[in-house]
Amino acid sequence: MQQIPLFSGMTRTELGEIASRIIHRDYAKGSVIIGTGDRVPGIAIVNTGEVKACRYLPDGREQILYLFSEGDFFGERSLYRDDDSPYQVEALSDVKICHLYRADFQELLANPAIALRVISELGKRLARLESFAGSQDLDQQIPQLLLELTDKYGREQSGGLFVRLPLSREGIANYLGIARETVSRKLSQLESDGVIRPVGNKTLWIRDRAALARLADPLSKI
Amino acid sequence: MQQIPLFSGMTRTELGEIASRIIHRDYAKGSVIIGTGDRVPGIAIVNTGEVKACRYLPDGREQILYLFSEGDFFGERSLYRDDDSPYQVEALSDVKICHLYRADFQELLANPAIALRVISELGKRLARLESFAGSQDLDQQIPQLLLELTDKYGREQSGGLFVRLPLSREGIANYLGIARETVSRKLSQLESDGVIRPVGNKTLWIRDRAALARLADPLSKI
DNA sequence: CGTTTTTTTGAAAAGTATCAAGAGAAGTGG
DNA sequence: CCACTTCTCTTGATACTTTTCAAAAAAACG
């Protein structure tokens, strides 16, 4: 409980109060936590594992909007709108989720510290989407995403920085809204530039993080 | 005061309390309200007129992120981060702005109704960016933007629906992150399809709003 | 170790950006 | 109100990037 960022810094009593209302639930890898069109009953906090929020376009393509991992929350839309979920949330691995019904979470909002944390988190999501929005070309977007994944999932190991990717190439493509093959091509290019090196399909060896950061930041591209 | 959505439904006393702390300021069309890199002193609410939030890329291109009009707020980032503004806010017309210092607004967050309104507004911005993100092609994005502008600025007049655009063609291009010329071409196509008709450079006659909505919504594009 | 799935690579097609010129609208002063 | 200037917008031709389709290579899985 205490390690949930949303509730950090609360008193023992408050935490107990919240804990009594939390519904713990486990989901197997691949299962749907919230389906498109489901009514969202409240907020959900990821305890263990990874989930993706995505939409399915009429032509069958998947569009990934968010990756949520330990400590992240979703379903906050239920706070202010009583309608169906605009996207689906699926487990990328076995996950443990803490659910809190809308009414219970709404009470918590009376605590300004919690309200501020929700606002801050939404602000971060906005900042991320803003930075991907607009005129970004792929030679920035892909390094930007790789950098993000590196900072979130990267590990120093046997003298190198390795990232175990939570997404397949197709997943990356669906996250960026581009074609699978384009991801392959751009990664190949980054490999021949000596920036990264794929190790199997699910791991990336980041050989030059600084170069990645340079490519990702449009301001440095003068 | 009462017509500011953020503060609607508050008691007379509360409103008076807020009003006493608000700093009113006028800005001429074209002036910079918050410059890139400025420290953001607090939140700002648009009282009259239009503003745009934008970034300038190293190559000189402008990237418009938001249009704010009467009742909208910006600078909420100051609530949770004490750093420089990631974008610039400029007046698209003569505007009147209500400023509220960070500390004053932070106090207001103790009111859950206000916190919820901020969360709800950020949620709307997220939903908008989400819908533009990813795999959208231009033949959806442009109708989607036109529809948005229609709903915000459209007026029934002499037997037709007319929109006075707050942005030039170049502004629209910078909003969508595409080339000026592409906007022209797509609008011309919509004109020959009988959906819209430009009236001068600043007004659009929406001849078939339903068609626009059909083009804008990917779910209906089956 | 063979089978299945995923990824990579190649070639052609589609879409958008860019460059360049011309048309049109808006603003100014007579 | 008109003519002139300036700015914005439109249109055309070409170049570039990404998508799509197809096949081969590599990785993952039982």
PDB file of N, CA, C and O in Angstrom, chain A residues 44-114:
ATOM      1  N   ALA A  44      -8.359   2.058 -11.181  1.00  0.00           N
ATOM      2  CA  ALA A  44      -7.589   0.834 -11.001  1.00  0.00           C
ATOM      3  C   ALA A  44      -6.121   1.192 -10.923  1.00  0.00           C
ATOM      4  O   ALA A  44      -5.647   2.065 -11.655  1.00  0.00           O
ATOM      5  N   ILE A  45      -5.412   0.543 -10.030  1.00  0.00           N
ATOM      6  CA  ILE A  45      -3.989   0.815  -9.849  1.00  0.00           C
ATOM      7  C   ILE A  45      -3.215  -0.467 -10.094  1.00  0.00           C
ATOM      8  O   ILE A  45      -3.562  -1.526  -9.563  1.00  0.00           O
ATOM      9  N   VAL A  46      -2.184  -0.371 -10.928  1.00  0.00           N
ATOM     10  CA  VAL A  46      -1.379  -1.552 -11.233  1.00  0.00           C
ATOM     11  C   VAL A  46      -0.448  -1.834 -10.060  1.00  0.00           C
ATOM     12  O   VAL A  46       0.306  -0.963  -9.633  1.00  0.00           O
ATOM     13  N   ASN A  47      -0.513  -3.051  -9.570  1.00  0.00           N
ATOM     14  CA  ASN A  47       0.305  -3.445  -8.430  1.00  0.00           C
ATOM     15  C   ASN A  47       1.555  -4.191  -8.888  1.00  0.00           C
ATOM     16  O   ASN A  47       2.653  -3.964  -8.412  1.00  0.00           O
ATOM     17  N   THR A  48       1.343  -5.107  -9.816  1.00  0.00           N
ATOM     18  CA  THR A  48       2.426  -5.905 -10.376  1.00  0.00           C
ATOM     19  C   THR A  48       2.132  -6.140 -11.849  1.00  0.00           C
ATOM     20  O   THR A  48       0.985  -6.387 -12.207  1.00  0.00           O
ATOM     21  N   GLY A  49       3.158  -6.084 -12.678  1.00  0.00           N
ATOM     22  CA  GLY A  49       2.981  -6.420 -14.083  1.00  0.00           C
ATOM     23  C   GLY A  49       2.765  -5.206 -14.966  1.00  0.00           C
ATOM     24  O   GLY A  49       2.935  -4.066 -14.536  1.00  0.00           O
ATOM     25  N   GLU A  50       2.400  -5.495 -16.206  1.00  0.00           N
ATOM     26  CA  GLU A  50       2.257  -4.473 -17.228  1.00  0.00           C
ATOM     27  C   GLU A  50       0.913  -4.589 -17.912  1.00  0.00           C
ATOM     28  O   GLU A  50       0.458  -5.704 -18.179  1.00  0.00           O
ATOM     29  N   VAL A  51       0.306  -3.461 -18.219  1.00  0.00           N
ATOM     30  CA  VAL A  51      -0.905  -3.482 -19.035  1.00  0.00           C
ATOM     31  C   VAL A  51      -0.773  -2.460 -20.162  1.00  0.00           C
ATOM     32  O   VAL A  51       0.038  -1.549 -20.086  1.00  0.00           O
ATOM     33  N   LYS A  52      -1.580  -2.655 -21.211  1.00  0.00           N
ATOM     34  CA  LYS A  52      -1.631  -1.663 -22.279  1.00  0.00           C
ATOM     35  C   LYS A  52      -3.061  -1.181 -22.416  1.00  0.00           C
ATOM     36  O   LYS A  52      -4.010  -1.939 -22.191  1.00  0.00           O
ATOM     37  N   ALA A  53      -3.212   0.087 -22.763  1.00  0.00           N
ATOM     38  CA  ALA A  53      -4.524   0.639 -23.096  1.00  0.00           C
ATOM     39  C   ALA A  53      -4.527   0.837 -24.599  1.00  0.00           C
ATOM     40  O   ALA A  53      -3.622   1.470 -25.138  1.00  0.00           O
ATOM     41  N   CYS A  54      -5.527   0.292 -25.279  1.00  0.00           N
ATOM     42  CA  CYS A  54      -5.520   0.361 -26.736  1.00  0.00           C
ATOM     43  C   CYS A  54      -6.927   0.419 -27.309  1.00  0.00           C
ATOM     44  O   CYS A  54      -7.897   0.115 -26.635  1.00  0.00           O
ATOM     45  N   ARG A  55      -6.978   0.868 -28.551  1.00  0.00           N
ATOM     46  CA  ARG A  55      -8.231   0.866 -29.299  1.00  0.00           C
ATOM     47  C   ARG A  55      -8.064  -0.013 -30.517  1.00  0.00           C
ATOM     48  O   ARG A  55      -6.963  -0.167 -31.029  1.00  0.00           O
ATOM     49  N   TYR A  56      -9.180  -0.544 -30.999  1.00  0.00           N
ATOM     50  CA  TYR A  56      -9.128  -1.306 -32.236  1.00  0.00           C
ATOM     51  C   TYR A  56      -9.873  -0.556 -33.319  1.00  0.00           C
ATOM     52  O   TYR A  56     -11.057  -0.240 -33.166  1.00  0.00           O
ATOM     53  N   LEU A  57      -9.177  -0.217 -34.377  1.00  0.00           N
ATOM     54  CA  LEU A  57      -9.768   0.549 -35.456  1.00  0.00           C
ATOM     55  C   LEU A  57     -10.623  -0.370 -36.318  1.00  0.00           C
ATOM     56  O   LEU A  57     -10.457  -1.588 -36.306  1.00  0.00           O
ATOM     57  N   PRO A  58     -11.551   0.235 -37.068  1.00  0.00           N
ATOM     58  CA  PRO A  58     -12.490  -0.554 -37.873  1.00  0.00           C
ATOM     59  C   PRO A  58     -11.788  -1.537 -38.804  1.00  0.00           C
ATOM     60  O   PRO A  58     -12.305  -2.610 -39.088  1.00  0.00           O
ATOM     61  N   ASP A  59     -10.585  -1.170 -39.276  1.00  0.00           N
ATOM     62  CA  ASP A  59      -9.891  -2.065 -40.204  1.00  0.00           C
ATOM     63  C   ASP A  59      -9.139  -3.171 -39.463  1.00  0.00           C
ATOM     64  O   ASP A  59      -8.397  -3.930 -40.074  1.00  0.00           O
ATOM     65  N   GLY A  60      -9.324  -3.223 -38.140  1.00  0.00           N
ATOM     66  CA  GLY A  60      -8.722  -4.309 -37.395  1.00  0.00           C
ATOM     67  C   GLY A  60      -7.397  -3.959 -36.747  1.00  0.00           C
ATOM     68  O   GLY A  60      -6.914  -4.678 -35.889  1.00  0.00           O
ATOM     69  N   ARG A  61      -6.825  -2.850 -37.172  1.00  0.00           N
ATOM     70  CA  ARG A  61      -5.550  -2.474 -36.573  1.00  0.00           C
ATOM     71  C   ARG A  61      -5.717  -2.058 -35.125  1.00  0.00           C
ATOM     72  O   ARG A  61      -6.759  -1.542 -34.731  1.00  0.00           O
ATOM     73  N   GLU A  62      -4.671  -2.298 -34.358  1.00  0.00           N
ATOM     74  CA  GLU A  62      -4.672  -1.932 -32.946  1.00  0.00           C
ATOM     75  C   GLU A  62      -3.903  -0.628 -32.761  1.00  0.00           C
ATOM     76  O   GLU A  62      -2.863  -0.435 -33.370  1.00  0.00           O
ATOM     77  N   GLN A  63      -4.443   0.231 -31.934  1.00  0.00           N
ATOM     78  CA  GLN A  63      -3.730   1.469 -31.629  1.00  0.00           C
ATOM     79  C   GLN A  63      -3.473   1.524 -30.131  1.00  0.00           C
ATOM     80  O   GLN A  63      -4.406   1.654 -29.341  1.00  0.00           O
ATOM     81  N   ILE A  64      -2.201   1.405 -29.755  1.00  0.00           N
ATOM     82  CA  ILE A  64      -1.860   1.422 -28.338  1.00  0.00           C
ATOM     83  C   ILE A  64      -1.699   2.864 -27.875  1.00  0.00           C
ATOM     84  O   ILE A  64      -1.011   3.655 -28.518  1.00  0.00           O
ATOM     85  N   LEU A  65      -2.376   3.200 -26.790  1.00  0.00           N
ATOM     86  CA  LEU A  65      -2.334   4.574 -26.291  1.00  0.00           C
ATOM     87  C   LEU A  65      -1.427   4.741 -25.085  1.00  0.00           C
ATOM     88  O   LEU A  65      -0.728   5.733 -24.963  1.00  0.00           O
ATOM     89  N   TYR A  66      -1.465   3.760 -24.184  1.00  0.00           N
ATOM     90  CA  TYR A  66      -0.643   3.871 -22.984  1.00  0.00           C
ATOM     91  C   TYR A  66      -0.092   2.507 -22.577  1.00  0.00           C
ATOM     92  O   TYR A  66      -0.712   1.475 -22.830  1.00  0.00           O
ATOM     93  N   LEU A  67       1.053   2.551 -21.927  1.00  0.00           N
ATOM     94  CA  LEU A  67       1.563   1.391 -21.201  1.00  0.00           C
ATOM     95  C   LEU A  67       1.536   1.767 -19.729  1.00  0.00           C
ATOM     96  O   LEU A  67       2.055   2.812 -19.346  1.00  0.00           O
ATOM     97  N   PHE A  68       0.922   0.939 -18.920  1.00  0.00           N
ATOM     98  CA  PHE A  68       0.900   1.208 -17.491  1.00  0.00           C
ATOM     99  C   PHE A  68       1.635   0.106 -16.750  1.00  0.00           C
ATOM    100  O   PHE A  68       1.459  -1.076 -17.055  1.00  0.00           O
ATOM    101  N   SER A  69       2.457   0.507 -15.793  1.00  0.00           N
ATOM    102  CA  SER A  69       3.130  -0.503 -14.987  1.00  0.00           C
ATOM    103  C   SER A  69       2.998  -0.144 -13.516  1.00  0.00           C
ATOM    104  O   SER A  69       2.248   0.773 -13.158  1.00  0.00           O
ATOM    105  N   GLU A  70       3.722  -0.855 -12.692  1.00  0.00           N
ATOM    106  CA  GLU A  70       3.571  -0.748 -11.248  1.00  0.00           C
ATOM    107  C   GLU A  70       3.427   0.685 -10.748  1.00  0.00           C
ATOM    108  O   GLU A  70       4.289   1.523 -10.986  1.00  0.00           O
ATOM    109  N   GLY A  71       2.337   0.956 -10.063  1.00  0.00           N
ATOM    110  CA  GLY A  71       2.111   2.276  -9.498  1.00  0.00           C
ATOM    111  C   GLY A  71       1.231   3.163 -10.349  1.00  0.00           C
ATOM    112  O   GLY A  71       0.675   4.138  -9.865  1.00  0.00           O
ATOM    113  N   ASP A  72       1.106   2.838 -11.649  1.00  0.00           N
ATOM    114  CA  ASP A  72       0.265   3.646 -12.529  1.00  0.00           C
ATOM    115  C   ASP A  72      -1.206   3.337 -12.302  1.00  0.00           C
ATOM    116  O   ASP A  72      -1.570   2.237 -11.913  1.00  0.00           O
ATOM    117  N   PHE A  73      -2.041   4.329 -12.575  1.00  0.00           N
ATOM    118  CA  PHE A  73      -3.484   4.105 -12.451  1.00  0.00           C
ATOM    119  C   PHE A  73      -4.181   4.355 -13.779  1.00  0.00           C
ATOM    120  O   PHE A  73      -3.657   5.042 -14.651  1.00  0.00           O
ATOM    121  N   PHE A  74      -5.351   3.778 -13.912  1.00  0.00           N
ATOM    122  CA  PHE A  74      -6.191   4.049 -15.083  1.00  0.00           C
ATOM    123  C   PHE A  74      -7.645   3.961 -14.648  1.00  0.00           C
ATOM    124  O   PHE A  74      -7.952   3.523 -13.546  1.00  0.00           O
ATOM    125  N   GLY A  75      -8.542   4.407 -15.524  1.00  0.00           N
ATOM    126  CA  GLY A  75      -9.952   4.408 -15.183  1.00  0.00           C
ATOM    127  C   GLY A  75     -10.354   5.680 -14.450  1.00  0.00           C
ATOM    128  O   GLY A  75     -11.478   5.785 -13.957  1.00  0.00           O
ATOM    129  N   GLU A  76      -9.440   6.660 -14.412  1.00  0.00           N
ATOM    130  CA  GLU A  76      -9.750   7.918 -13.726  1.00  0.00           C
ATOM    131  C   GLU A  76     -10.883   8.658 -14.428  1.00  0.00           C
ATOM    132  O   GLU A  76     -11.510   9.539 -13.849  1.00  0.00           O
ATOM    133  N   ARG A  77     -11.145   8.267 -15.655  1.00  0.00           N
ATOM    134  CA  ARG A  77     -12.252   8.870 -16.381  1.00  0.00           C
ATOM    135  C   ARG A  77     -13.572   8.703 -15.642  1.00  0.00           C
ATOM    136  O   ARG A  77     -14.486   9.518 -15.748  1.00  0.00           O
ATOM    137  N   SER A  78     -13.671   7.612 -14.875  1.00  0.00           N
ATOM    138  CA  SER A  78     -14.917   7.353 -14.144  1.00  0.00           C
ATOM    139  C   SER A  78     -15.199   8.437 -13.109  1.00  0.00           C
ATOM    140  O   SER A  78     -16.321   8.587 -12.644  1.00  0.00           O
ATOM    141  N   LEU A  79     -14.163   9.196 -12.754  1.00  0.00           N
ATOM    142  CA  LEU A  79     -14.333  10.266 -11.771  1.00  0.00           C
ATOM    143  C   LEU A  79     -15.264  11.353 -12.267  1.00  0.00           C
ATOM    144  O   LEU A  79     -15.983  11.968 -11.496  1.00  0.00           O
ATOM    145  N   TYR A  80     -15.166  11.629 -13.549  1.00  0.00           N
ATOM    146  CA  TYR A  80     -15.877  12.805 -14.048  1.00  0.00           C
ATOM    147  C   TYR A  80     -16.825  12.498 -15.193  1.00  0.00           C
ATOM    148  O   TYR A  80     -17.540  13.357 -15.659  1.00  0.00           O
ATOM    149  N   ARG A  81     -16.818  11.248 -15.669  1.00  0.00           N
ATOM    150  CA  ARG A  81     -17.766  10.902 -16.717  1.00  0.00           C
ATOM    151  C   ARG A  81     -18.358   9.540 -16.447  1.00  0.00           C
ATOM    152  O   ARG A  81     -17.649   8.590 -16.120  1.00  0.00           O
ATOM    153  N   ASP A  82     -19.646   9.435 -16.627  1.00  0.00           N
ATOM    154  CA  ASP A  82     -20.301   8.161 -16.409  1.00  0.00           C
ATOM    155  C   ASP A  82     -20.652   7.545 -17.758  1.00  0.00           C
ATOM    156  O   ASP A  82     -21.816   7.419 -18.109  1.00  0.00           O
ATOM    157  N   ASP A  83     -19.632   7.197 -18.506  1.00  0.00           N
ATOM    158  CA  ASP A  83     -19.917   6.570 -19.800  1.00  0.00           C
ATOM    159  C   ASP A  83     -18.970   5.408 -20.031  1.00  0.00           C
ATOM    160  O   ASP A  83     -18.245   4.992 -19.129  1.00  0.00           O
ATOM    161  N   ASP A  84     -18.985   4.901 -21.243  1.00  0.00           N
ATOM    162  CA  ASP A  84     -18.221   3.701 -21.526  1.00  0.00           C
ATOM    163  C   ASP A  84     -16.755   4.026 -21.791  1.00  0.00           C
ATOM    164  O   ASP A  84     -16.416   5.113 -22.247  1.00  0.00           O
ATOM    165  N   SER A  85     -15.921   3.073 -21.535  1.00  0.00           N
ATOM    166  CA  SER A  85     -14.496   3.264 -21.733  1.00  0.00           C
ATOM    167  C   SER A  85     -14.189   3.463 -23.215  1.00  0.00           C
ATOM    168  O   SER A  85     -14.644   2.699 -24.056  1.00  0.00           O
ATOM    169  N   PRO A  86     -13.412   4.473 -23.526  1.00  0.00           N
ATOM    170  CA  PRO A  86     -13.076   4.717 -24.935  1.00  0.00           C
ATOM    171  C   PRO A  86     -11.992   3.766 -25.436  1.00  0.00           C
ATOM    172  O   PRO A  86     -11.717   3.708 -26.613  1.00  0.00           O
ATOM    173  N   TYR A  87     -11.366   3.071 -24.513  1.00  0.00           N
ATOM    174  CA  TYR A  87     -10.362   2.109 -24.950  1.00  0.00           C
ATOM    175  C   TYR A  87     -10.368   0.870 -24.058  1.00  0.00           C
ATOM    176  O   TYR A  87     -11.015   0.831 -23.019  1.00  0.00           O
ATOM    177  N   GLN A  88      -9.648  -0.113 -24.531  1.00  0.00           N
ATOM    178  CA  GLN A  88      -9.588  -1.394 -23.842  1.00  0.00           C
ATOM    179  C   GLN A  88      -8.280  -1.473 -23.075  1.00  0.00           C
ATOM    180  O   GLN A  88      -7.256  -0.990 -23.543  1.00  0.00           O
ATOM    181  N   VAL A  89      -8.318  -2.103 -21.901  1.00  0.00           N
ATOM    182  CA  VAL A  89      -7.088  -2.294 -21.128  1.00  0.00           C
ATOM    183  C   VAL A  89      -6.811  -3.791 -21.028  1.00  0.00           C
ATOM    184  O   VAL A  89      -7.676  -4.546 -20.579  1.00  0.00           O
ATOM    185  N   GLU A  90      -5.623  -4.201 -21.493  1.00  0.00           N
ATOM    186  CA  GLU A  90      -5.277  -5.620 -21.535  1.00  0.00           C
ATOM    187  C   GLU A  90      -3.984  -5.894 -20.770  1.00  0.00           C
ATOM    188  O   GLU A  90      -3.069  -5.069 -20.771  1.00  0.00           O
ATOM    189  N   ALA A  91      -3.911  -7.046 -20.165  1.00  0.00           N
ATOM    190  CA  ALA A  91      -2.717  -7.430 -19.410  1.00  0.00           C
ATOM    191  C   ALA A  91      -1.620  -7.897 -20.359  1.00  0.00           C
ATOM    192  O   ALA A  91      -1.828  -8.807 -21.157  1.00  0.00           O
ATOM    193  N   LEU A  92      -0.448  -7.286 -20.270  1.00  0.00           N
ATOM    194  CA  LEU A  92       0.695  -7.704 -21.087  1.00  0.00           C
ATOM    195  C   LEU A  92       1.475  -8.819 -20.397  1.00  0.00           C
ATOM    196  O   LEU A  92       2.290  -9.498 -21.002  1.00  0.00           O
ATOM    197  N   SER A  93       1.246  -8.948 -19.107  1.00  0.00           N
ATOM    198  CA  SER A  93       1.862 -10.012 -18.321  1.00  0.00           C
ATOM    199  C   SER A  93       0.837 -10.375 -17.256  1.00  0.00           C
ATOM    200  O   SER A  93      -0.213  -9.747 -17.179  1.00  0.00           O
ATOM    201  N   ASP A  94       1.096 -11.393 -16.454  1.00  0.00           N
ATOM    202  CA  ASP A  94       0.222 -11.605 -15.301  1.00  0.00           C
ATOM    203  C   ASP A  94       0.287 -10.350 -14.444  1.00  0.00           C
ATOM    204  O   ASP A  94       1.373  -9.825 -14.189  1.00  0.00           O
ATOM    205  N   VAL A  95      -0.872  -9.864 -14.032  1.00  0.00           N
ATOM    206  CA  VAL A  95      -0.884  -8.602 -13.271  1.00  0.00           C
ATOM    207  C   VAL A  95      -1.764  -8.705 -12.034  1.00  0.00           C
ATOM    208  O   VAL A  95      -2.703  -9.506 -11.979  1.00  0.00           O
ATOM    209  N   LYS A  96      -1.428  -7.901 -11.057  1.00  0.00           N
ATOM    210  CA  LYS A  96      -2.271  -7.709  -9.879  1.00  0.00           C
ATOM    211  C   LYS A  96      -2.764  -6.262  -9.901  1.00  0.00           C
ATOM    212  O   LYS A  96      -1.961  -5.339 -10.047  1.00  0.00           O
ATOM    213  N   ILE A  97      -4.064  -6.110  -9.769  1.00  0.00           N
ATOM    214  CA  ILE A  97      -4.669  -4.778  -9.864  1.00  0.00           C
ATOM    215  C   ILE A  97      -5.444  -4.467  -8.589  1.00  0.00           C
ATOM    216  O   ILE A  97      -6.122  -5.339  -8.037  1.00  0.00           O
ATOM    217  N   CYS A  98      -5.340  -3.225  -8.135  1.00  0.00           N
ATOM    218  CA  CYS A  98      -6.175  -2.732  -7.038  1.00  0.00           C
ATOM    219  C   CYS A  98      -7.304  -1.903  -7.627  1.00  0.00           C
ATOM    220  O   CYS A  98      -7.052  -0.903  -8.290  1.00  0.00           O
ATOM    221  N   HIS A  99      -8.540  -2.330  -7.368  1.00  0.00           N
ATOM    222  CA  HIS A  99      -9.685  -1.572  -7.858  1.00  0.00           C
ATOM    223  C   HIS A  99     -10.291  -0.764  -6.722  1.00  0.00           C
ATOM    224  O   HIS A  99     -10.322  -1.218  -5.572  1.00  0.00           O
ATOM    225  N   LEU A 100     -10.788   0.410  -7.068  1.00  0.00           N
ATOM    226  CA  LEU A 100     -11.458   1.254  -6.090  1.00  0.00           C
ATOM    227  C   LEU A 100     -12.682   1.842  -6.784  1.00  0.00           C
ATOM    228  O   LEU A 100     -12.561   2.462  -7.848  1.00  0.00           O
ATOM    229  N   TYR A 101     -13.861   1.613  -6.226  1.00  0.00           N
ATOM    230  CA  TYR A 101     -15.071   2.118  -6.870  1.00  0.00           C
ATOM    231  C   TYR A 101     -15.074   3.633  -6.932  1.00  0.00           C
ATOM    232  O   TYR A 101     -14.512   4.303  -6.063  1.00  0.00           O
ATOM    233  N   ARG A 102     -15.735   4.108  -7.947  1.00  0.00           N
ATOM    234  CA  ARG A 102     -15.786   5.534  -8.183  1.00  0.00           C
ATOM    235  C   ARG A 102     -16.093   6.349  -6.926  1.00  0.00           C
ATOM    236  O   ARG A 102     -15.405   7.312  -6.595  1.00  0.00           O
ATOM    237  N   ALA A 103     -17.160   5.961  -6.225  1.00  0.00           N
ATOM    238  CA  ALA A 103     -17.578   6.732  -5.056  1.00  0.00           C
ATOM    239  C   ALA A 103     -16.480   6.775  -4.006  1.00  0.00           C
ATOM    240  O   ALA A 103     -16.226   7.827  -3.404  1.00  0.00           O
ATOM    241  N   ASP A 104     -15.818   5.640  -3.809  1.00  0.00           N
ATOM    242  CA  ASP A 104     -14.753   5.599  -2.814  1.00  0.00           C
ATOM    243  C   ASP A 104     -13.589   6.503  -3.211  1.00  0.00           C
ATOM    244  O   ASP A 104     -13.017   7.201  -2.386  1.00  0.00           O
ATOM    245  N   PHE A 105     -13.268   6.454  -4.506  1.00  0.00           N
ATOM    246  CA  PHE A 105     -12.146   7.290  -4.920  1.00  0.00           C
ATOM    247  C   PHE A 105     -12.509   8.770  -4.905  1.00  0.00           C
ATOM    248  O   PHE A 105     -11.688   9.620  -4.595  1.00  0.00           O
ATOM    249  N   GLN A 106     -13.764   9.037  -5.212  1.00  0.00           N
ATOM    250  CA  GLN A 106     -14.205  10.426  -5.206  1.00  0.00           C
ATOM    251  C   GLN A 106     -14.057  11.037  -3.814  1.00  0.00           C
ATOM    252  O   GLN A 106     -13.665  12.190  -3.679  1.00  0.00           O
ATOM    253  N   GLU A 107     -14.326  10.236  -2.803  1.00  0.00           N
ATOM    254  CA  GLU A 107     -14.114  10.712  -1.434  1.00  0.00           C
ATOM    255  C   GLU A 107     -12.661  11.078  -1.195  1.00  0.00           C
ATOM    256  O   GLU A 107     -12.350  12.067  -0.542  1.00  0.00           O
ATOM    257  N   LEU A 108     -11.787  10.252  -1.753  1.00  0.00           N
ATOM    258  CA  LEU A 108     -10.355  10.492  -1.553  1.00  0.00           C
ATOM    259  C   LEU A 108      -9.899  11.817  -2.143  1.00  0.00           C
ATOM    260  O   LEU A 108      -8.930  12.416  -1.699  1.00  0.00           O
ATOM    261  N   LEU A 109     -10.632  12.255  -3.158  1.00  0.00           N
ATOM    262  CA  LEU A 109     -10.246  13.503  -3.818  1.00  0.00           C
ATOM    263  C   LEU A 109     -10.369  14.694  -2.877  1.00  0.00           C
ATOM    264  O   LEU A 109      -9.817  15.765  -3.138  1.00  0.00           O
ATOM    265  N   ALA A 110     -11.101  14.536  -1.793  1.00  0.00           N
ATOM    266  CA  ALA A 110     -11.199  15.609  -0.798  1.00  0.00           C
ATOM    267  C   ALA A 110      -9.820  15.875  -0.199  1.00  0.00           C
ATOM    268  O   ALA A 110      -9.562  16.948   0.336  1.00  0.00           O
ATOM    269  N   ASN A 111      -8.966  14.894  -0.309  1.00  0.00           N
ATOM    270  CA  ASN A 111      -7.583  15.086   0.118  1.00  0.00           C
ATOM    271  C   ASN A 111      -6.812  15.788  -1.014  1.00  0.00           C
ATOM    272  O   ASN A 111      -6.561  15.193  -2.059  1.00  0.00           O
ATOM    273  N   PRO A 112      -6.432  17.041  -0.811  1.00  0.00           N
ATOM    274  CA  PRO A 112      -5.811  17.809  -1.894  1.00  0.00           C
ATOM    275  C   PRO A 112      -4.519  17.180  -2.394  1.00  0.00           C
ATOM    276  O   PRO A 112      -4.191  17.298  -3.579  1.00  0.00           O
ATOM    277  N   ALA A 113      -3.812  16.489  -1.520  1.00  0.00           N
ATOM    278  CA  ALA A 113      -2.565  15.863  -1.955  1.00  0.00           C
ATOM    279  C   ALA A 113      -2.846  14.815  -3.023  1.00  0.00           C
ATOM    280  O   ALA A 113      -2.108  14.673  -3.997  1.00  0.00           O
ATOM    281  N   ILE A 114      -3.931  14.081  -2.841  1.00  0.00           N
ATOM    282  CA  ILE A 114      -4.281  13.054  -3.824  1.00  0.00           C
ATOM    283  C   ILE A 114      -4.774  13.691  -5.114  1.00  0.00           C
ATOM    284  O   ILE A 114      -4.389  13.281  -6.215  1.00  0.00           O
TER     285      ILE A 114
END
